[in-house]
Short mmCIF file of C-alpha atoms and ligand atoms in Angstrom, two decimals:
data_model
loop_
_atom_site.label_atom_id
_atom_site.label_comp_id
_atom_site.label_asym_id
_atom_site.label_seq_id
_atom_site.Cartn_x
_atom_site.Cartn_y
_atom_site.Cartn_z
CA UNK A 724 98.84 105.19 89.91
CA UNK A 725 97.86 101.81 88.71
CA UNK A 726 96.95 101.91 85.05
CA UNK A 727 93.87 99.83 85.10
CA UNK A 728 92.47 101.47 88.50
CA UNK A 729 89.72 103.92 88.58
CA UNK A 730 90.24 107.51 89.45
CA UNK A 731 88.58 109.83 91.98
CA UNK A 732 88.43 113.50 90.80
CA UNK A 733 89.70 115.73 93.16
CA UNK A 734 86.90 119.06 93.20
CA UNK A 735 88.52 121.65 95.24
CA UNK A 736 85.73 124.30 96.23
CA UNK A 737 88.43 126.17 99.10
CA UNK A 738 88.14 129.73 97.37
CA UNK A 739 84.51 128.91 97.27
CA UNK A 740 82.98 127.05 99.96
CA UNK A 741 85.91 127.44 102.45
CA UNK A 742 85.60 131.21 101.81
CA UNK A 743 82.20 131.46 102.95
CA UNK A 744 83.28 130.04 106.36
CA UNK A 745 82.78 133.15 108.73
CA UNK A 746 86.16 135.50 108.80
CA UNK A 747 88.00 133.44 106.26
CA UNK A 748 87.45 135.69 103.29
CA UNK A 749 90.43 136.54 100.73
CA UNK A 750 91.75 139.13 98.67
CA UNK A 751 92.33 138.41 95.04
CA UNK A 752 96.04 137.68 95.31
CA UNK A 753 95.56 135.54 98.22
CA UNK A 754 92.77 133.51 95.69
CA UNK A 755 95.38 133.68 92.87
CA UNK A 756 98.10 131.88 95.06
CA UNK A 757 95.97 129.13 96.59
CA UNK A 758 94.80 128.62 93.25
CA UNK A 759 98.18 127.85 91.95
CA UNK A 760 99.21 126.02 94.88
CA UNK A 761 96.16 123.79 94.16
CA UNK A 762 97.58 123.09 90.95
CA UNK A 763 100.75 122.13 92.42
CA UNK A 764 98.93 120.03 94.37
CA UNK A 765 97.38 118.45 91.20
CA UNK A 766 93.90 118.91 91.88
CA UNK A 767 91.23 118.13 88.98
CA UNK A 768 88.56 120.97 89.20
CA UNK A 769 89.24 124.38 91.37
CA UNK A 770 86.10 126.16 92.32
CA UNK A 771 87.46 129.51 92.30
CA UNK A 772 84.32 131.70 93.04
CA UNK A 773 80.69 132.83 92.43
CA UNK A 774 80.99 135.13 90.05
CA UNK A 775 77.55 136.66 90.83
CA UNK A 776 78.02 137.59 94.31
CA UNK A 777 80.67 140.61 94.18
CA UNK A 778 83.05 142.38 91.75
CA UNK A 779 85.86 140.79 93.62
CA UNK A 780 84.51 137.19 93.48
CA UNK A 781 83.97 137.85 89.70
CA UNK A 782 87.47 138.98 88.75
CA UNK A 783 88.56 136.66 91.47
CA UNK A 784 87.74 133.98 89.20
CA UNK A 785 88.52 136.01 85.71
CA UNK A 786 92.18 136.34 87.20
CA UNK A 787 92.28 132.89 88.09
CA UNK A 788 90.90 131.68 84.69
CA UNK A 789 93.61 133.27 82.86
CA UNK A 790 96.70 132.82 84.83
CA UNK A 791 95.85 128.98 86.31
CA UNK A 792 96.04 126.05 83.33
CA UNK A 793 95.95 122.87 84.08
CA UNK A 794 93.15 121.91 85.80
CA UNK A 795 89.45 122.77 85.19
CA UNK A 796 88.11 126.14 86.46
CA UNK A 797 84.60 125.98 88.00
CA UNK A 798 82.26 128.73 88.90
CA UNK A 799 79.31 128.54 90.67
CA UNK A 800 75.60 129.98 89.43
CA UNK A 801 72.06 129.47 91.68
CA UNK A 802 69.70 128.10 88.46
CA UNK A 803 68.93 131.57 87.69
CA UNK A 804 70.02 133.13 84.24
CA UNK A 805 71.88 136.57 85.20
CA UNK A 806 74.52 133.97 87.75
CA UNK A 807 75.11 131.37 84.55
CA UNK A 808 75.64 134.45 82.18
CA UNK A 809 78.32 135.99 84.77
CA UNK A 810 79.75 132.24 85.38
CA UNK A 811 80.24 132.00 82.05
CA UNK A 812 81.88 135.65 81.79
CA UNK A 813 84.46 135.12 84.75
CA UNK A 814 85.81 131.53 82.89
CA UNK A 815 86.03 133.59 79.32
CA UNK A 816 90.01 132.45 79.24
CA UNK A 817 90.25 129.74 81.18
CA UNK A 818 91.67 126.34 79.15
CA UNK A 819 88.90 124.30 80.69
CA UNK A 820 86.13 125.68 82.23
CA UNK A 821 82.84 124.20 83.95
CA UNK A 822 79.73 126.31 85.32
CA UNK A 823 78.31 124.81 88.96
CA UNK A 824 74.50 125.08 88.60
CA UNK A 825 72.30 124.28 91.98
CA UNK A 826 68.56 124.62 93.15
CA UNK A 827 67.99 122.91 96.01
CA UNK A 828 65.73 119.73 96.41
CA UNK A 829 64.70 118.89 99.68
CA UNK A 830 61.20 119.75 101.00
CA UNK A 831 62.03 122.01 103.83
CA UNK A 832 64.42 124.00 101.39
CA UNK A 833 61.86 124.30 98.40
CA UNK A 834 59.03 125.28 100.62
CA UNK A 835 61.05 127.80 103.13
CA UNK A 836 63.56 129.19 101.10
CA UNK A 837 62.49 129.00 97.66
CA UNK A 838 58.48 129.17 97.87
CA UNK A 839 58.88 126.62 94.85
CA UNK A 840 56.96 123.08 94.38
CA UNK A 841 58.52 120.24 93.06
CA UNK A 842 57.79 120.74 89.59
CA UNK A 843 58.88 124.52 89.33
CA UNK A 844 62.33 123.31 90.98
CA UNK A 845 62.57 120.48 88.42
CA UNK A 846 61.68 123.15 85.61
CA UNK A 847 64.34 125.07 86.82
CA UNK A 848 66.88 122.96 86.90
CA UNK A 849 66.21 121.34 83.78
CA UNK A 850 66.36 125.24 82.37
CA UNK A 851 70.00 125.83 83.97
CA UNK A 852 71.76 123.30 82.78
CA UNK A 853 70.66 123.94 79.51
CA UNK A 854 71.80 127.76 79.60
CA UNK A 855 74.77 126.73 81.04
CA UNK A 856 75.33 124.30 78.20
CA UNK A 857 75.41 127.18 76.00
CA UNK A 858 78.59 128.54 77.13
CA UNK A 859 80.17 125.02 78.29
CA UNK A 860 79.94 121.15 77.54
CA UNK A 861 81.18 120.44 81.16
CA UNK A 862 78.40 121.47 83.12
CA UNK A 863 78.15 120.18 87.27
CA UNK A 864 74.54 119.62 88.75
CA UNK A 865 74.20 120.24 92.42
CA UNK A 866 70.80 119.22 94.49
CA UNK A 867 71.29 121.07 97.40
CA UNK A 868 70.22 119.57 100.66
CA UNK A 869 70.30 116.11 98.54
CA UNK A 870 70.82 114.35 101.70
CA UNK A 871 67.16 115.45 103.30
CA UNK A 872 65.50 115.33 99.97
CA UNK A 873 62.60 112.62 99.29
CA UNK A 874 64.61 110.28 96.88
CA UNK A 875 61.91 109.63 94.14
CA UNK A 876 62.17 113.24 93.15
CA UNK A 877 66.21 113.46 93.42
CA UNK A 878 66.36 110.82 91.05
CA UNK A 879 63.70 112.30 88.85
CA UNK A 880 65.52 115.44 88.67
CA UNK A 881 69.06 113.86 88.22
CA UNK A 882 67.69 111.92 85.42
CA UNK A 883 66.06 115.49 83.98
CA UNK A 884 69.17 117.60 84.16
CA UNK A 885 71.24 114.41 82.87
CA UNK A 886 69.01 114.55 80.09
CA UNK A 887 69.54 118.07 79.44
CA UNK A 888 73.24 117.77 79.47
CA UNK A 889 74.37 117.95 83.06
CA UNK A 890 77.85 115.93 82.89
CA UNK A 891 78.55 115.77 86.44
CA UNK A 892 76.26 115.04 89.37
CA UNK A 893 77.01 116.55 92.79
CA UNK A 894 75.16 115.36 95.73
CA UNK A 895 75.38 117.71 98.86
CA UNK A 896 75.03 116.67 102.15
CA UNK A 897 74.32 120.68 102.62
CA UNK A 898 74.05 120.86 106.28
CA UNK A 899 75.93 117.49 107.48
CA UNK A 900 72.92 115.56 108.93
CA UNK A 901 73.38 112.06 106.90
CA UNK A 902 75.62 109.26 108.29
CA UNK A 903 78.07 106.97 106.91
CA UNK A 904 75.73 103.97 105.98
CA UNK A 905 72.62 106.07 104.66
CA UNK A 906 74.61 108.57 102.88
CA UNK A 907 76.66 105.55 101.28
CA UNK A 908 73.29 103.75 100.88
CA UNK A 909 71.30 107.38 99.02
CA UNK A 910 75.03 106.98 96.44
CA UNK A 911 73.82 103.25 95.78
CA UNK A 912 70.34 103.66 95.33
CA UNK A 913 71.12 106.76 92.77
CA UNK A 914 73.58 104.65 91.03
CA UNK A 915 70.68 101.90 90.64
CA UNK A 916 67.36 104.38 90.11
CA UNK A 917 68.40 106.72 87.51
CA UNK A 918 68.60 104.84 84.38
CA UNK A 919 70.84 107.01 82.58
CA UNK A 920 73.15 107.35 85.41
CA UNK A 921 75.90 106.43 83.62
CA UNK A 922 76.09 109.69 81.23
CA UNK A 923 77.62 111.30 84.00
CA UNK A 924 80.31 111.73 86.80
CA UNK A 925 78.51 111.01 90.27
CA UNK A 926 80.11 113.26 93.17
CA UNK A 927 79.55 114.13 96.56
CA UNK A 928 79.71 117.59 98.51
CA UNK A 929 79.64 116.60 102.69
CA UNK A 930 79.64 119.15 105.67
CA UNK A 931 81.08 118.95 108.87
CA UNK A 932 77.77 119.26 110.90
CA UNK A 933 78.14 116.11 112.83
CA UNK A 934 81.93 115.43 112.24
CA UNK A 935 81.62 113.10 109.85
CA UNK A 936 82.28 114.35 106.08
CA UNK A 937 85.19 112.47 105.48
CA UNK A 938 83.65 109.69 106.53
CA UNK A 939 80.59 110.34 104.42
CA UNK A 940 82.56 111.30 101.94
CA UNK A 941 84.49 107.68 101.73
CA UNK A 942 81.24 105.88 102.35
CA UNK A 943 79.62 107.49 99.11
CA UNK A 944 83.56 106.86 97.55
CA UNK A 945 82.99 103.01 98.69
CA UNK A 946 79.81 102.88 96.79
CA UNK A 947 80.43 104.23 93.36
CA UNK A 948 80.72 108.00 93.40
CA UNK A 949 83.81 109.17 91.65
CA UNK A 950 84.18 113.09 92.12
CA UNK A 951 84.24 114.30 96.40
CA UNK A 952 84.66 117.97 96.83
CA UNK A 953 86.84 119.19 99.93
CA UNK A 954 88.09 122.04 101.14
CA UNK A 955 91.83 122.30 102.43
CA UNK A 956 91.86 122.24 106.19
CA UNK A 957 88.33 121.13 106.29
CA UNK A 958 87.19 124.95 106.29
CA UNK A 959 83.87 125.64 104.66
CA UNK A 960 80.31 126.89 106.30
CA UNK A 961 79.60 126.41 109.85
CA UNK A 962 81.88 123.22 111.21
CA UNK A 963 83.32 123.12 107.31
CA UNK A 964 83.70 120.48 103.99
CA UNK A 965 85.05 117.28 104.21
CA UNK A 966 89.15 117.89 104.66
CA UNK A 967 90.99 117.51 101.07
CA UNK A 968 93.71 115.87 103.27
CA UNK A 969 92.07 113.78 104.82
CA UNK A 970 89.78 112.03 102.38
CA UNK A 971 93.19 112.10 99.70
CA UNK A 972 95.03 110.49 102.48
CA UNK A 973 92.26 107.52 103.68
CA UNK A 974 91.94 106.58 100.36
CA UNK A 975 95.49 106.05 99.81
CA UNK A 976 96.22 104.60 102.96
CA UNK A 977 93.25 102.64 102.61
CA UNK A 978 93.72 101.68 98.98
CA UNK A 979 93.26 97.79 100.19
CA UNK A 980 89.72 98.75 100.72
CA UNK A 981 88.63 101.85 98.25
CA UNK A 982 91.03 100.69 95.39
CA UNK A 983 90.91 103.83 93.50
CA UNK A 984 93.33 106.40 93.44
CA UNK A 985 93.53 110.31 92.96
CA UNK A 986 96.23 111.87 91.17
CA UNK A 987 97.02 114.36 94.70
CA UNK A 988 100.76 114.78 94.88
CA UNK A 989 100.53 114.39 98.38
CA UNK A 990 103.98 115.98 99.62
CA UNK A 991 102.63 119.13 98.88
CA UNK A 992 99.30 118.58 101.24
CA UNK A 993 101.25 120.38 104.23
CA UNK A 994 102.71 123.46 102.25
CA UNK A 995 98.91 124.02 101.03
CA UNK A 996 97.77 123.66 104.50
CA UNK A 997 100.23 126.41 105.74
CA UNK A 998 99.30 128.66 102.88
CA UNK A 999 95.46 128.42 103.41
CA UNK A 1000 95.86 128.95 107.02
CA UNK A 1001 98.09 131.87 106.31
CA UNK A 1002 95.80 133.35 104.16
CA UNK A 1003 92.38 133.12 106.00
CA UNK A 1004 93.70 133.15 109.39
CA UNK A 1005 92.03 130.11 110.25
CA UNK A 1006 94.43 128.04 112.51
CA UNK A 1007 94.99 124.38 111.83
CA UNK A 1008 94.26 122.84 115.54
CA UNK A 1009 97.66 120.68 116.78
CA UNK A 1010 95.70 117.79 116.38
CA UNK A 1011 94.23 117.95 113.04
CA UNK A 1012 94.08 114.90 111.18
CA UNK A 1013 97.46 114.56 108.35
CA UNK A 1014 98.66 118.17 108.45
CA UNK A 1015 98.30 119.28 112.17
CA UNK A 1016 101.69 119.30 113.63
CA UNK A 1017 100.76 116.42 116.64
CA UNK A 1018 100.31 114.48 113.50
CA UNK A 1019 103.91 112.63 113.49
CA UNK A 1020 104.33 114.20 117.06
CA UNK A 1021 105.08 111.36 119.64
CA UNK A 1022 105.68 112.14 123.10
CA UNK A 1023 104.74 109.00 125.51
CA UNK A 1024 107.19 107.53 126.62
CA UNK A 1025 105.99 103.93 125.21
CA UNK A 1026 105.35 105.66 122.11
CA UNK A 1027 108.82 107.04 121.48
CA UNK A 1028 110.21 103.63 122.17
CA UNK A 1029 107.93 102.06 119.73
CA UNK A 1030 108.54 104.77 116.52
CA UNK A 1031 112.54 105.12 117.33
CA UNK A 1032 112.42 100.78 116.79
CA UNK A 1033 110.24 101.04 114.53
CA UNK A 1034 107.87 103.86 113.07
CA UNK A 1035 105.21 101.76 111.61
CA UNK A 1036 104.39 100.83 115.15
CA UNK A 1037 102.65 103.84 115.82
CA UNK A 1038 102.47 105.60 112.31
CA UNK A 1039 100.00 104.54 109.71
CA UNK A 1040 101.23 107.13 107.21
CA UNK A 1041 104.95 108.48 106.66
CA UNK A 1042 105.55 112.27 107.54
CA UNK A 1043 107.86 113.30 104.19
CA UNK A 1044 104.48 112.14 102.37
CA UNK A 1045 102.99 114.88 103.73
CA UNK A 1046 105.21 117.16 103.32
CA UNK A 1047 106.79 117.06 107.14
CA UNK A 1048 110.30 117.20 106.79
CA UNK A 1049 110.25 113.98 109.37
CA UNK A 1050 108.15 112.38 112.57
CA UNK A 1051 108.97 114.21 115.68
CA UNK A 1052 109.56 112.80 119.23
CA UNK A 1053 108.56 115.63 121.52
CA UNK A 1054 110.35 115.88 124.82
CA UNK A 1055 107.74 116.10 127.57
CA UNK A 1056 106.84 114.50 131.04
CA UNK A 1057 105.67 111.39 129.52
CA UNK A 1058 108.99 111.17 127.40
CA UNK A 1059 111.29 108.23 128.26
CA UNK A 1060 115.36 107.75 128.23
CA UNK A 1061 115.00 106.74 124.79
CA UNK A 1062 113.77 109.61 123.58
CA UNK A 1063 116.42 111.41 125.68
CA UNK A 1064 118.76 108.96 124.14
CA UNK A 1065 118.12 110.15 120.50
CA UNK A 1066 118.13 113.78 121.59
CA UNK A 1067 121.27 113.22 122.71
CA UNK A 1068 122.57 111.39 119.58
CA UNK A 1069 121.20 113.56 117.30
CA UNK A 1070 123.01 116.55 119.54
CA UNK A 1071 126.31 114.80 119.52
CA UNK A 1072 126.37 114.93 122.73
CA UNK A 1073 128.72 112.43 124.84
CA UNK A 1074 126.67 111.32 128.10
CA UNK A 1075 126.82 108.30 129.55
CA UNK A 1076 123.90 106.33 131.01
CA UNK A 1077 123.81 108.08 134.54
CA UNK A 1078 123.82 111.51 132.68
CA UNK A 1079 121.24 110.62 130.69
CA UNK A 1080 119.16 109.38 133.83
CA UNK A 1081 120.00 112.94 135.06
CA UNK A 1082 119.01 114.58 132.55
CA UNK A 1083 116.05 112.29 132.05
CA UNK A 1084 114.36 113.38 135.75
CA UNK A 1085 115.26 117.26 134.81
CA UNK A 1086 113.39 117.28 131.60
CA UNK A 1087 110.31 115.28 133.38
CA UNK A 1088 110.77 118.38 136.34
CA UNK A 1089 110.85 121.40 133.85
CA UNK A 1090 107.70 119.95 131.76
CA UNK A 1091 105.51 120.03 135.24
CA UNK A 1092 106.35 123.14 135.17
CA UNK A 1093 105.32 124.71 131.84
CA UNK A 1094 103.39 122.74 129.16
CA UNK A 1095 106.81 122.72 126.28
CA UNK A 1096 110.00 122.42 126.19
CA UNK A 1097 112.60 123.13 123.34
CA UNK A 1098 116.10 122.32 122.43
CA UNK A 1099 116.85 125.72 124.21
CA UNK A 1100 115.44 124.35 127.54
CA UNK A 1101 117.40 121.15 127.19
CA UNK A 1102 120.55 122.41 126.48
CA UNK A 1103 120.28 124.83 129.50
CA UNK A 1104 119.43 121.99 131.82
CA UNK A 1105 122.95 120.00 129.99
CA UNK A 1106 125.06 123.66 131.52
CA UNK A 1107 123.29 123.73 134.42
CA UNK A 1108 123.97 119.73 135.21
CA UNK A 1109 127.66 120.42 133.61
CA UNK A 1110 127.43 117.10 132.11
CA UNK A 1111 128.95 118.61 129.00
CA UNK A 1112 130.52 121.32 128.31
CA UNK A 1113 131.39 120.48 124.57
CA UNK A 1114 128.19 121.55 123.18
CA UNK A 1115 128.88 121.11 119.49
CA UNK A 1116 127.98 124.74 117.57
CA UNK A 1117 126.11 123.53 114.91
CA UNK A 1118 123.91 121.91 116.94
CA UNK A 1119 122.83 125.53 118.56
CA UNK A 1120 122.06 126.96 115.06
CA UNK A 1121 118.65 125.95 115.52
CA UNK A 1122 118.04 126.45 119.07
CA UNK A 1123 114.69 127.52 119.80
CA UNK A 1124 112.86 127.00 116.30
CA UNK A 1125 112.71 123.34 117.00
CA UNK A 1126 110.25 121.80 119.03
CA UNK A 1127 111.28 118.78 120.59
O1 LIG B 468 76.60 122.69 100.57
C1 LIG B 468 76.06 122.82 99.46
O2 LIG B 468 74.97 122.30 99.18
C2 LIG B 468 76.75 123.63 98.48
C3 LIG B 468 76.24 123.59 97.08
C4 LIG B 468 76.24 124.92 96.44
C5 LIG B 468 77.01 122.57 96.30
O3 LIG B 468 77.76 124.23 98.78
ZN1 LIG B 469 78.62 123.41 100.66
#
């Protein structure tokens, strides 16, 4: 990390947010181990529960309190005084603890779901923060719905709960309506409205509505906010957060553009992955952005040739920073001799070039017909060819655990 460079805070709401994504819940061990693997991970804040909701959420976050230091221990309270006392109960031992008060803001939430006017919400939220500032100085606002709330009165209550000691400043895009521009646009606008601004960290909280959290999430990144909250794996309510990996991994892949950096130890973004999916059951799709495993998957024929000369030509990000132990070139129809080549090498395997035409058009005929192959497949069409018959042992230690 450059010394002089601003940081993002990493707020990691996955035992909070991710577990209210339907079927995803976890048992307080599970919480506990996430929770340390976040640490590992080197996140800033861990939302670890709402205390309120359930026995289990509350000792969830009591267990996680005492046995996780490091990084800051959030719980979440609605701006009511029985959540903010048991918030404040659940992060008794933690080393550095922060209550998460919301109300919600917009006009469709306040008049549907609350049966509150503007002034009782602003009352209320004004009220919160200074309860929770009774059991903590670090104390996160949230205007729920932010996104679809009339900005004159977001920026009269952020300027309120500022005032009464809010020291972060969480704007949610609650059901992920906004877009890049306008939600980087509503970051702006706050930053120049609310005079005392300043006094406090300004962070964003997107959903996955419309696909485009991460990409909210940078905009609002791009335009002065310095906390994002993410979920690993994206998972959250309905369609999810914005991905932890994914916004971590733009904005240091991107640092020519944001120029900030987090202080994510990135090689352990894949082991985290793994464990979360483990743990809720919630597969990680092939194709998932940084930690699905197509990510440093190439299997084109073009492609291969490109990454074995090269990786940069079709890699933007290295696999070991992820926590891959390397790129992959996947044997399949659309595979070329060069991949075949390298399987070949890395086999120490003696063909010559007609062999590995051979085998070239055998591979292509197995993979029309079934959808992969593996180093088990490949070697059996190397017998059946009898091209070799020196098949090194070592190299069938692995045989069918690798995909190729
Ligand atoms: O999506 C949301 O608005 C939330 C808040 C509680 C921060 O999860
Ligand atoms: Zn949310």
């Amino acid at each position: 990390m450059n010394e002089n460079s601003e940081r993002v805070i990493i707020f990691d709401t996955t035992l909070r947010d991710g577990e209210q994504s339907p079927g995803a819940s976890m048992t307080i061990q599970e919480k506990i181990s996430v929770a340390k693997q976040l640490h590992l991970l080197g996140v800033d804040v861990i939302e670890a529960g709402f205390p309120v909701i359930s026995p289990g959420d509350f000792q969830a976050v009591a267990s996680i309190a005492e046995q996780v230091k490091g990084p800051t221990i959030c719980a979440l309270a609605r701006a009511v005084e029985q959540d903010i006392i048991a918030a404040a109960e659940a992060l008794q031992t933690a080393e550095k603890k922060r209550i998460h008060v919301f109300i919600a803001t917009s006009d469709i939430h306040m008049q549907h779901k609350l049966k509150m006017n503007r002034n009782d919400v602003l009352l209320k939220a004004v009220a919160a923060v200074k309860k929770a500032k009774t059991f903590v100085d670090d104390v996160e606002f949230s205007a729920e719905d932010a996104a679809r709330s009339d900005i004159n009165f977001l920026v009269q209550v952020i300027e309120a709960v500022i005032n009464a000691g809010a020291t972060t400043i969480n704007i949610p895009d609650t059901v992920g309506y906004a877009t890049p521009e306008e939600f980087g646009f509503l970051i702006k606008e706050i930053k120049r409205l609310v005079p005392n601004i300043s006094q406090a960290v300004l962070s964003v909280h997107c959903h996955n509505d419309l696909g485009l959290a991460t990409a909210n999430s940078l905009a609002a990144i791009e335009n002065g906010a310095r906390q994002v909250e993410c979920t690993i794996n994206g998972i959250g309510e309905r369609s999810g957060n914005c991905a932890l990996e994914e916004v971590v991994m733009g904005l240091k892949t991107r640092r020519d553009i944001y120029q900030v950096d987090t202080q994510i130890n990135t090689q352990q973004l894949l082991k985290s992955s793994k464990l979360v999916e483990a743990v809720t059951g919630m597969r990680v799709q092939p194709n998932k952005a940084i930690v699905g495993k197509n990510s440093f998957a190439h299997e084109a024929g073009i492609h291969q040739h490109g990454v074995i000369a090269n990786r940069e030509t079709y890699e933007i990000m290295c696999a070991q920073d992820i926590g891959f132990e390397s790129n992959e070139i996947v044997l399949g129809k659309h595979s070329g001799r060069h991949a075949i080549r390298l399987w070949v090498k890395k086999n120490n395997l003696n063909l010559n070039d007609e062999q590995i035409n051979q085998l070239s058009q055998e591979v292509k005929l197995l993979c029309d017909k079934q959808k992969q192959i593996d180093d088990v497949d490949v070697f059996e069409i190397v017998k059946a060819l009898g091209i070799d018959e020196r098949i090194p042992f070592e190299a069938t230690q692995f045989l069918g655990t690798k995909r190729w």
